Short mmCIF file of N, CA and C in Angstrom, two decimals:
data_model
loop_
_atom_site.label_atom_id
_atom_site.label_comp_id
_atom_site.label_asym_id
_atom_site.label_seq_id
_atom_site.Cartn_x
_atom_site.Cartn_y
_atom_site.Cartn_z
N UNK A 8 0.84 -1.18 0.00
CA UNK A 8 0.00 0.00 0.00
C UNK A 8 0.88 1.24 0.00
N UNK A 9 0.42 2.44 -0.34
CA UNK A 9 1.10 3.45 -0.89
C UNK A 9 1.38 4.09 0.93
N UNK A 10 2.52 5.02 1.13
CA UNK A 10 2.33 5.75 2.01
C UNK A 10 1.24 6.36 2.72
N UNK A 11 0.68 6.35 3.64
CA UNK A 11 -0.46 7.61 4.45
C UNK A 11 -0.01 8.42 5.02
N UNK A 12 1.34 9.16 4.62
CA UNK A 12 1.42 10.35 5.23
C UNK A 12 -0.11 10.95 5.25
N UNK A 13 0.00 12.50 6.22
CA UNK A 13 -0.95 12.78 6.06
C UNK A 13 -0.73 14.20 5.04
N UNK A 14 -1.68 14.44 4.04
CA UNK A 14 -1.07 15.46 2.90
C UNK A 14 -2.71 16.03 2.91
N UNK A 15 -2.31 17.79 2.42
CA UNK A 15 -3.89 18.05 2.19
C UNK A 15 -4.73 17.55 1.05
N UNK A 16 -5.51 17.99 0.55
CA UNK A 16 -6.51 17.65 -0.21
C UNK A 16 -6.37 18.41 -1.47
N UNK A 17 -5.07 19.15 -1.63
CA UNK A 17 -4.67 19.80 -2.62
C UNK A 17 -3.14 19.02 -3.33
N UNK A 18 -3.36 18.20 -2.13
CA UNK A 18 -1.50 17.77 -2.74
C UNK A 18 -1.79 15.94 -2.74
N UNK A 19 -3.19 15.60 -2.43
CA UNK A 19 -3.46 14.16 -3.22
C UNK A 19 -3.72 13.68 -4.07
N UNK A 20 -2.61 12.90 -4.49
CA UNK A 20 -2.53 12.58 -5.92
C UNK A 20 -2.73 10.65 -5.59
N UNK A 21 -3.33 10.24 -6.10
CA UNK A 21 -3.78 8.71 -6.37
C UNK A 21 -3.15 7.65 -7.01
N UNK A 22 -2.30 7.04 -6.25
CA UNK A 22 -1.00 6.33 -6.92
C UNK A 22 -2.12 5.11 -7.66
N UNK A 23 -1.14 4.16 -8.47
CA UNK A 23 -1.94 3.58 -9.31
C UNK A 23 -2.34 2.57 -8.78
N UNK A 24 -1.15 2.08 -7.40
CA UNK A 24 -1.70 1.13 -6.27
C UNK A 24 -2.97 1.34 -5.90
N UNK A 25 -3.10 2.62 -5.27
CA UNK A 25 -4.22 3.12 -4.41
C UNK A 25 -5.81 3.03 -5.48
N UNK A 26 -5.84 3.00 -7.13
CA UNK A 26 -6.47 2.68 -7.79
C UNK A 26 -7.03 1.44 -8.02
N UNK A 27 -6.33 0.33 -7.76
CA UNK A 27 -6.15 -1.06 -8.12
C UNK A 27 -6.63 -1.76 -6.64
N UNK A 28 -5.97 -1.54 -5.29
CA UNK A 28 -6.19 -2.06 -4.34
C UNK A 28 -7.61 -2.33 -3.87
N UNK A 29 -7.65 -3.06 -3.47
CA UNK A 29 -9.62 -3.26 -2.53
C UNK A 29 -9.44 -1.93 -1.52
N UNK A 30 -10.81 -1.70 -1.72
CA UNK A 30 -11.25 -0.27 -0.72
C UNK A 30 -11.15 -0.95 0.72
N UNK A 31 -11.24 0.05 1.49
CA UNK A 31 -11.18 -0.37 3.35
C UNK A 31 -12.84 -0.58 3.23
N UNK A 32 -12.63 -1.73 4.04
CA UNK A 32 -14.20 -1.65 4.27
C UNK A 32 -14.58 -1.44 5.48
N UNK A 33 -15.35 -0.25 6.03
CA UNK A 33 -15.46 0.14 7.06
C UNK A 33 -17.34 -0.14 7.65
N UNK A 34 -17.19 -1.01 8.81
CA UNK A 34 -18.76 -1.60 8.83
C UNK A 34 -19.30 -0.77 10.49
N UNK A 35 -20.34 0.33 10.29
CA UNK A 35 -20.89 1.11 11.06
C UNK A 35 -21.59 0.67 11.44
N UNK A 36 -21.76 1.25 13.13
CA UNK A 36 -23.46 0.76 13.70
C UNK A 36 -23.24 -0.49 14.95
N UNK A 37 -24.17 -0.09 15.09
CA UNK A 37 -24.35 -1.59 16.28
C UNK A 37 -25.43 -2.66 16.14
N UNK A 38 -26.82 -2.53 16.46
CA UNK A 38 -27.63 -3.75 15.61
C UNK A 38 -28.06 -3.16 14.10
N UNK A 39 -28.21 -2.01 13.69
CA UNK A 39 -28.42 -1.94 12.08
C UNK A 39 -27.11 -1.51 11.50
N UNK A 40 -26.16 -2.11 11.58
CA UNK A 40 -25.15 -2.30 10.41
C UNK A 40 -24.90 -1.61 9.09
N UNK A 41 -24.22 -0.79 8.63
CA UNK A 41 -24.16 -1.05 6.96
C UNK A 41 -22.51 -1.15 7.07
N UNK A 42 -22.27 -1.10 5.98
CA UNK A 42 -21.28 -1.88 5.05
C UNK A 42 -20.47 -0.80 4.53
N UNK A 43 -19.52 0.24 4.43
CA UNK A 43 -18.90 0.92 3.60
C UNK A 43 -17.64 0.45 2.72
N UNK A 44 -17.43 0.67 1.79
CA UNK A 44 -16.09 0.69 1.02
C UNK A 44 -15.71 1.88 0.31
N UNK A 45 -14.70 2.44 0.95
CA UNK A 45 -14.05 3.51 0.77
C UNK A 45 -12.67 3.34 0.52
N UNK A 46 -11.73 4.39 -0.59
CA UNK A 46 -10.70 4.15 -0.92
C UNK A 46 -9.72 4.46 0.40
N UNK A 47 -8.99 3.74 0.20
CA UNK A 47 -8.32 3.86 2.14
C UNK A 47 -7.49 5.08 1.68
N UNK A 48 -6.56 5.44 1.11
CA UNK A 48 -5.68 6.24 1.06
C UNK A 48 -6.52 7.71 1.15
N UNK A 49 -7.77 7.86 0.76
CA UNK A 49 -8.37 9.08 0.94
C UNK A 49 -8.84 9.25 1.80
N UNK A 50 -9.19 8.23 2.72
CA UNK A 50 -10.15 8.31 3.94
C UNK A 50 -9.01 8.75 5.17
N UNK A 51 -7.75 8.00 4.80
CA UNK A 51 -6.50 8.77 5.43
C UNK A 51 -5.53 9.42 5.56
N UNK A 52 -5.91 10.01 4.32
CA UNK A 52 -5.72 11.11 4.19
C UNK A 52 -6.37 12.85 5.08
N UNK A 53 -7.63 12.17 5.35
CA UNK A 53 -8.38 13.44 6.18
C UNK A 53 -8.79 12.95 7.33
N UNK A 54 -8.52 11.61 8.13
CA UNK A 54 -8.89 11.77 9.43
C UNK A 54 -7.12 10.91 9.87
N UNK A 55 -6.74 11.34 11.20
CA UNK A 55 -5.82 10.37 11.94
C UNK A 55 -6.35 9.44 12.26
N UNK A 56 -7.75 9.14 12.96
CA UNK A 56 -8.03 7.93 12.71
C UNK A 56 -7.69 6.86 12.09
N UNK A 57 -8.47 6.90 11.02
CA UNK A 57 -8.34 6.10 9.58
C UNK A 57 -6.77 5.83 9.68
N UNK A 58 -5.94 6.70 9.80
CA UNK A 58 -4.39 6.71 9.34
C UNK A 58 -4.14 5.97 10.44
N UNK A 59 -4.27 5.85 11.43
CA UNK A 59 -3.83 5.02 12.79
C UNK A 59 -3.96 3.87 12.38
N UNK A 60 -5.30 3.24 12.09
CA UNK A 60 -6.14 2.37 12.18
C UNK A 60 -5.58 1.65 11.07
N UNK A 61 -5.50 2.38 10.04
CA UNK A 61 -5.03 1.24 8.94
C UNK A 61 -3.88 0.86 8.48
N UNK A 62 -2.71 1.41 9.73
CA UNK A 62 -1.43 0.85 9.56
C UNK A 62 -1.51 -0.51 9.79
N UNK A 63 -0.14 -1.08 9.18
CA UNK A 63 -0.21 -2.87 8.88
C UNK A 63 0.47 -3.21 10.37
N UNK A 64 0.27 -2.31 11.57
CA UNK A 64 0.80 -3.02 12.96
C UNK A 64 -0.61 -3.26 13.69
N UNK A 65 -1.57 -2.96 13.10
CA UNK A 65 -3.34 -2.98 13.86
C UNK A 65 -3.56 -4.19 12.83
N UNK A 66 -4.57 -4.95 13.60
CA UNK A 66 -5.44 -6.00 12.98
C UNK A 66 -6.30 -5.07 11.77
N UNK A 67 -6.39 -3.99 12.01
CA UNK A 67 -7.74 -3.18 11.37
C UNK A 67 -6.59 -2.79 9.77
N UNK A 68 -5.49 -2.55 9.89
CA UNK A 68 -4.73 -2.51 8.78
C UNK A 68 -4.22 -3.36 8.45
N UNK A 69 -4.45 -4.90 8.71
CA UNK A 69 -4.08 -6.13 8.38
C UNK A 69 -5.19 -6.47 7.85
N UNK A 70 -6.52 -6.43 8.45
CA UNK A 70 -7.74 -7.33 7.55
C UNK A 70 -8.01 -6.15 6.97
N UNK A 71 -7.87 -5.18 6.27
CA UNK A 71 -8.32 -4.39 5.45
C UNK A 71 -9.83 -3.97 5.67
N UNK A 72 -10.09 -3.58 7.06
CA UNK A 72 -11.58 -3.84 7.63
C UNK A 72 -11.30 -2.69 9.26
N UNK A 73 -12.44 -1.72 9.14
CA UNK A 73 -12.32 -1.30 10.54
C UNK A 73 -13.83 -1.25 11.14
N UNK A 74 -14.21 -1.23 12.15
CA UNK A 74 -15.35 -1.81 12.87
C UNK A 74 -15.73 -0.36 13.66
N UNK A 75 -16.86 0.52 13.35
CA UNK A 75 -17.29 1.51 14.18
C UNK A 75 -18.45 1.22 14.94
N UNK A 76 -19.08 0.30 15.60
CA UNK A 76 -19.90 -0.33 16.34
C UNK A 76 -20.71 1.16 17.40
N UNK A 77 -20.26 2.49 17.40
CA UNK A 77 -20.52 3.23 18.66
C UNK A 77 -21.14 4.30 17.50
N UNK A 78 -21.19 4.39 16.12
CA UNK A 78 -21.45 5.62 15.35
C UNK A 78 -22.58 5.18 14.28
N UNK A 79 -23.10 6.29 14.41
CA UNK A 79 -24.38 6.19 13.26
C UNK A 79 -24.15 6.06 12.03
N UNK A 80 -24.75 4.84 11.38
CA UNK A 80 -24.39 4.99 9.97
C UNK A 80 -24.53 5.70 8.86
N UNK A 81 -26.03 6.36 9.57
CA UNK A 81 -26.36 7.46 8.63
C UNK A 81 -25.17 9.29 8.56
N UNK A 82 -25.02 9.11 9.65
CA UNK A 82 -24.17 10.09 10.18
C UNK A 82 -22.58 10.43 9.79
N UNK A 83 -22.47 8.50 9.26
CA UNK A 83 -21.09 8.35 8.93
C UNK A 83 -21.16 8.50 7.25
N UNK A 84 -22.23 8.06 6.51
CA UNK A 84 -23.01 8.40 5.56
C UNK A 84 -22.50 9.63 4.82
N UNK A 85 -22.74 10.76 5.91
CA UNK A 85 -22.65 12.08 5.76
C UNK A 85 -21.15 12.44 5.62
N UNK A 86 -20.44 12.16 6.77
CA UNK A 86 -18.75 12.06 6.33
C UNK A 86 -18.46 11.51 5.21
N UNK A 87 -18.96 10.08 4.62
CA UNK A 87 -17.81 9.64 3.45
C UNK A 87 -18.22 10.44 2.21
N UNK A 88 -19.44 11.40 1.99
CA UNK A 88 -19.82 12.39 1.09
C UNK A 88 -19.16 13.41 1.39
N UNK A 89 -18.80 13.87 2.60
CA UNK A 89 -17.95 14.90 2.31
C UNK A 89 -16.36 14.58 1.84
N UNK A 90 -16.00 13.36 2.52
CA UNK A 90 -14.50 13.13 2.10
C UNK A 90 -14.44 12.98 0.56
N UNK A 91 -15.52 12.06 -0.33
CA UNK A 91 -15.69 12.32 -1.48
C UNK A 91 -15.26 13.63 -2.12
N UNK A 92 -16.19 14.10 -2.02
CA UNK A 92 -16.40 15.51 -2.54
C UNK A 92 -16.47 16.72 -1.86
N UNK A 93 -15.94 16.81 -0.68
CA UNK A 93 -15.43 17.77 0.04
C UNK A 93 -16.68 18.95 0.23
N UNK A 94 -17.41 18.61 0.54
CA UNK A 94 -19.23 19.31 0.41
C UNK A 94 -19.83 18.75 1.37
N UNK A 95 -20.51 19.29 2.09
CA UNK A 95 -21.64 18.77 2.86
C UNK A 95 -22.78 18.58 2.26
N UNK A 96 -23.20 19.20 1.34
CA UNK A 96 -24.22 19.32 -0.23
C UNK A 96 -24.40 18.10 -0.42
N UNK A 97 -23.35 17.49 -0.71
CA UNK A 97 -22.98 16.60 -1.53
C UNK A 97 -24.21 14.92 -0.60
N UNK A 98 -23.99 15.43 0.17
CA UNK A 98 -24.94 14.13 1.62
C UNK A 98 -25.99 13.80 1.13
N UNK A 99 -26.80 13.24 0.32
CA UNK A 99 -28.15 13.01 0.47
C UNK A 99 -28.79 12.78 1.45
N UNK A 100 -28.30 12.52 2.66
CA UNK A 100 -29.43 12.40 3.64
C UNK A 100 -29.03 13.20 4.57
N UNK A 101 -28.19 14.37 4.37
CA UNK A 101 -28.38 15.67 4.93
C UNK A 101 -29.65 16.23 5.02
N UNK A 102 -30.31 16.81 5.94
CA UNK A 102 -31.29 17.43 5.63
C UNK A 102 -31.83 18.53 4.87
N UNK A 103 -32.60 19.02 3.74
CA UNK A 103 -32.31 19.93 3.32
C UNK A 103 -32.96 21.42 3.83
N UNK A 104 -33.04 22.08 3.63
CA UNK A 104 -33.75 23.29 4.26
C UNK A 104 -34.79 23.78 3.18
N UNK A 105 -35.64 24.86 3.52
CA UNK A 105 -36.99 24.93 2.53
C UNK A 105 -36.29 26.13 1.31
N UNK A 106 -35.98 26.68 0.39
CA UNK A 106 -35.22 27.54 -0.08
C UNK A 106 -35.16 29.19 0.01
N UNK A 107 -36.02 29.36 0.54
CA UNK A 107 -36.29 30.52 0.86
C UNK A 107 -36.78 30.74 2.24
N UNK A 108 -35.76 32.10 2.76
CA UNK A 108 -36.29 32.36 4.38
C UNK A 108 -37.53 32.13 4.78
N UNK A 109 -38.55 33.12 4.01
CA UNK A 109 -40.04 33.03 3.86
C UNK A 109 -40.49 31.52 4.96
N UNK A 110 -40.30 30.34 4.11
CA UNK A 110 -40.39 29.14 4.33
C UNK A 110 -40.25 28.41 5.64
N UNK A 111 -39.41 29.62 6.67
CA UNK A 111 -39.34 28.09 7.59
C UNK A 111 -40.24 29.16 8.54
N UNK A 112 -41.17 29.92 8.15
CA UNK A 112 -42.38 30.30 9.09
C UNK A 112 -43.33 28.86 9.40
N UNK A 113 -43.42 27.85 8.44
CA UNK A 113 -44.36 26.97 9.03
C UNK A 113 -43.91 25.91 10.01
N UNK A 114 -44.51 25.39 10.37
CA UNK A 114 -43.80 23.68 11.42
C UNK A 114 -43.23 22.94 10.26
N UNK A 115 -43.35 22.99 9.17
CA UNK A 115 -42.65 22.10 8.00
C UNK A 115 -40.44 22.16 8.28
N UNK A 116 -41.00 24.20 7.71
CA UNK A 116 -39.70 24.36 7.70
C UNK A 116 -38.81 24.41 9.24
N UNK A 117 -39.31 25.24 10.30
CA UNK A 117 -39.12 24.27 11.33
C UNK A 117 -38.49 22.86 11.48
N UNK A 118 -39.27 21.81 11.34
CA UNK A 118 -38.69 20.67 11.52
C UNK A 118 -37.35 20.31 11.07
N UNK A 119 -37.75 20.91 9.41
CA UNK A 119 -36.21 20.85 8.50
C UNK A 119 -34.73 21.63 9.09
N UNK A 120 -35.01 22.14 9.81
CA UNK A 120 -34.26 23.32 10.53
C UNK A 120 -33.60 22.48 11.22
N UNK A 121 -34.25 21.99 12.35
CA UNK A 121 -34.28 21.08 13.28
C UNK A 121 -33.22 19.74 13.20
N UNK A 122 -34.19 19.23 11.98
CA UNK A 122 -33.28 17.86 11.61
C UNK A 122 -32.18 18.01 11.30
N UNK A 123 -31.99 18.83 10.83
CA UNK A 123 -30.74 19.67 9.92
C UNK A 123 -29.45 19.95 11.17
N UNK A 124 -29.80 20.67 11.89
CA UNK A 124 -29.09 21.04 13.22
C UNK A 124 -28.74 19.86 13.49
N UNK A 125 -29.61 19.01 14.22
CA UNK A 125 -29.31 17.61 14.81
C UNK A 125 -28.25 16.94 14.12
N UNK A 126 -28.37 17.11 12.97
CA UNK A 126 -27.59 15.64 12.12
C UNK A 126 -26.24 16.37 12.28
N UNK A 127 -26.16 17.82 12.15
CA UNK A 127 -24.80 18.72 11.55
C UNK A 127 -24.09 18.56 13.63
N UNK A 128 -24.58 18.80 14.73
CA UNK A 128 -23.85 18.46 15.87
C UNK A 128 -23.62 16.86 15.89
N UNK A 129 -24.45 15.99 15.44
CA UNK A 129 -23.74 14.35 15.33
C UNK A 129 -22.47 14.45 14.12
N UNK A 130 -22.71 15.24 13.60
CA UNK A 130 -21.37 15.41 12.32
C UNK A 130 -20.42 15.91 13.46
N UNK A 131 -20.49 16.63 14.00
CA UNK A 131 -19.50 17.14 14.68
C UNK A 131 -18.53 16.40 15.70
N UNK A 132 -19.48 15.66 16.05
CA UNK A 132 -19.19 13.99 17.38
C UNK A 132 -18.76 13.05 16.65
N UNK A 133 -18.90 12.78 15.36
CA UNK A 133 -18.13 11.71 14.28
C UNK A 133 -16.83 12.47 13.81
N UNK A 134 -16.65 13.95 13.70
CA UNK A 134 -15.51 14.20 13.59
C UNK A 134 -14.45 14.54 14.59
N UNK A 135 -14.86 14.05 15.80
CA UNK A 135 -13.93 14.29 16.79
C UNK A 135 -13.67 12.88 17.06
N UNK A 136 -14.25 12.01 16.79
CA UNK A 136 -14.31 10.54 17.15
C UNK A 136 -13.05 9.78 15.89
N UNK A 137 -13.37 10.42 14.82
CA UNK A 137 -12.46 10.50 13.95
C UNK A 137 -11.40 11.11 13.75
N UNK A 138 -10.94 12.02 14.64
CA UNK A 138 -9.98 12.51 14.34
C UNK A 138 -10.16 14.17 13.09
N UNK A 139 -10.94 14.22 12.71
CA UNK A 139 -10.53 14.87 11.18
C UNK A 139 -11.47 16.42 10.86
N UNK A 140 -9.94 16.89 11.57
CA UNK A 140 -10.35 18.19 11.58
C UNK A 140 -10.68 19.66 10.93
N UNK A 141 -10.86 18.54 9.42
CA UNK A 141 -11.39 19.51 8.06
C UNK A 141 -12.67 19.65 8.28
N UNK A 142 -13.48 18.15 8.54
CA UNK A 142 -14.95 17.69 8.20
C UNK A 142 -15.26 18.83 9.67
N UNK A 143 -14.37 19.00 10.43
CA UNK A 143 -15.41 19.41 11.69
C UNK A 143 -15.34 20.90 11.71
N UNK A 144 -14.63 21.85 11.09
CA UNK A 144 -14.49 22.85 10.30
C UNK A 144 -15.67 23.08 9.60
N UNK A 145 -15.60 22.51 8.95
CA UNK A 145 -16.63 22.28 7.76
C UNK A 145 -18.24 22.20 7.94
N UNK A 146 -18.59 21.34 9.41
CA UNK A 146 -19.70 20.99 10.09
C UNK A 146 -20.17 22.57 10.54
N UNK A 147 -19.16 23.34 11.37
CA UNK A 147 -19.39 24.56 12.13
C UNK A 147 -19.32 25.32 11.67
N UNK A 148 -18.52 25.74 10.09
CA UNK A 148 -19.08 26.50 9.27
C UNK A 148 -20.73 26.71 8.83
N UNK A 149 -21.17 25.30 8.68
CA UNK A 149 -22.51 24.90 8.03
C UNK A 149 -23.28 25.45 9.28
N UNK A 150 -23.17 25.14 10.24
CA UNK A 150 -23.66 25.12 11.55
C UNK A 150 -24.06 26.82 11.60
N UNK A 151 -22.82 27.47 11.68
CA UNK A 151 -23.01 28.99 11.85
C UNK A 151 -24.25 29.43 10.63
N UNK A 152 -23.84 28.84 9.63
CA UNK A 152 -24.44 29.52 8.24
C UNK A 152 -26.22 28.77 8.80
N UNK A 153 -26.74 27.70 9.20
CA UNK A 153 -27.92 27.57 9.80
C UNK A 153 -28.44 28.55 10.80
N UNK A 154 -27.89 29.05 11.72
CA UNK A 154 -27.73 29.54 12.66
C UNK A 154 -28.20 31.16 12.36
N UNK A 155 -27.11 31.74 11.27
CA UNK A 155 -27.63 33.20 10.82
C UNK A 155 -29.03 32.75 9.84
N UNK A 156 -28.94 31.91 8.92
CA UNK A 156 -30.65 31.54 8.13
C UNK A 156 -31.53 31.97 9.15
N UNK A 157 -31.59 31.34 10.76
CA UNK A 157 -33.00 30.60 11.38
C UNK A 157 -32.84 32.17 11.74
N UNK A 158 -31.66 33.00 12.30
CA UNK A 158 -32.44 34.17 12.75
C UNK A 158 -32.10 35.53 11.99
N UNK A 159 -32.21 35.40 10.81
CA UNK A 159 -32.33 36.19 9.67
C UNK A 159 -33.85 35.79 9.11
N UNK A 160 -34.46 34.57 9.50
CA UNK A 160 -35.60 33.93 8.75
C UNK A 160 -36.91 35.13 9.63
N UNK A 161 -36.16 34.78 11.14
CA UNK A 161 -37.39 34.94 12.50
C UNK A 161 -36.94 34.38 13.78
N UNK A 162 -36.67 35.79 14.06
CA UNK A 162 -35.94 35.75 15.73
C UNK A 162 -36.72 34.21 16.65
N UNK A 163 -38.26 34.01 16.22
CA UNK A 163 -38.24 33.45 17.20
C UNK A 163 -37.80 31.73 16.93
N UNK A 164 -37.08 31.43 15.64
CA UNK A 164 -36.93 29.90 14.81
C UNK A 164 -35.47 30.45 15.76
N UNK A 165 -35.37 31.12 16.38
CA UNK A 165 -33.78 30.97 17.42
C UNK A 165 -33.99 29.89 18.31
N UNK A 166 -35.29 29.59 18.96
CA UNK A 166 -35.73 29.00 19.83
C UNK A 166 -35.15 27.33 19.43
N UNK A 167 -35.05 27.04 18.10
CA UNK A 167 -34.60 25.79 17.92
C UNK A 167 -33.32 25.65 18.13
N UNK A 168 -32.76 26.46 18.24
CA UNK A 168 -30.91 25.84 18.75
C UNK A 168 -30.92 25.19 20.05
N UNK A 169 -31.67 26.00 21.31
CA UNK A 169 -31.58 24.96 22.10
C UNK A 169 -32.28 23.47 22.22
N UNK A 170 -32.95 23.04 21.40
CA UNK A 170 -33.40 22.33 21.01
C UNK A 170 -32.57 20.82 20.39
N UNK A 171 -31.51 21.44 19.68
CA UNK A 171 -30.82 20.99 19.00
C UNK A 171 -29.37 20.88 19.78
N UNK A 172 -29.38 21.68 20.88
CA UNK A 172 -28.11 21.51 21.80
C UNK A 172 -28.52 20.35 22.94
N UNK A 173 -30.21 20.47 23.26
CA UNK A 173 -30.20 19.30 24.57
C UNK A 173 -30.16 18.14 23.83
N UNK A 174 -30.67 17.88 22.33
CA UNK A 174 -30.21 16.26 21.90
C UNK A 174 -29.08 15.80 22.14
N UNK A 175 -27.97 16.78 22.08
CA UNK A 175 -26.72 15.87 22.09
C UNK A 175 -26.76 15.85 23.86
#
């Protein structure tokens, strides 16, 4: 396997190994399970985790396999879309918001607000758990930018942050 230094996201270049090799397969969750395969060299490229984990002195960089049994899969979901493509956008099961301020006057947009918050502080607890301190950058950027929406929308959609702070 190719080196894991750790290099930014401007200076990774994809050796032909790292093309050819089986992806890490990384299996999330505790009784509902899924299954990921991700290219290892990119995944450690942006967390120490990953880079710990998949050196060839760990079982986890010997079976080409690492086990997150304590993290949401949907949540983790959300990370391997951003490591992809470096976007939180990019998540499909990000939540989306209604497109216009107007919009989150009803309980609809509300909720979306809501869900939205929730998922983006569990982003935040997967990137400290991970190590990888782009994605969690990245989370609290998004976070702030929700944050001015809900009270640029209507001082009183402020009321959902704490909302979204007692879940965690």
């Amino acid at each position: 396997m190719a080196s894991l230094k750790k290099i930014s996201k401007k200076e990774l270049k994809l050796t032909m190994e790292a093309l050819i090799e089986p992806p890490l397969k990384i299996i999330v969750g505790g009784q509902d399970k899924q299954t990921f395969f991700v290219n290892k060299e990119v995944i450690c490229s942006v967390s120490d985790f990953f880079a710990a984990a998949c050196k060839k002195e760990w079982a986890c960089g010997q079976a080409n396999t690492v086990t997150l049994t304590e993290e949401n899969p949907e949540t983790f979901a959300i990370f391997v879309s951003w490591v992809l493509t470096k976007s939180l956008e990019s998540a499909a099961n990000l939540q989306s918001l209604p497109p216009r301020e107007d919009d989150f006057h009803g309980e609809d947009g509300r909720r979306s607000a809501i869900k939205r918050g929730v998922q983006l502080v569990e982003c935040l607890g997967i990137s400290e758990s991970l190590l990888c301190h782009e994605f969690h950058n990245a989370v609290m950027d998004e976070l702030l930018t929700l944050t001015e929406t809900l009270s640029d929308a209507d001082e009183s959609l402020v009321i959902c942050l704490p909302q979204i702070v007692k879940i965690i």
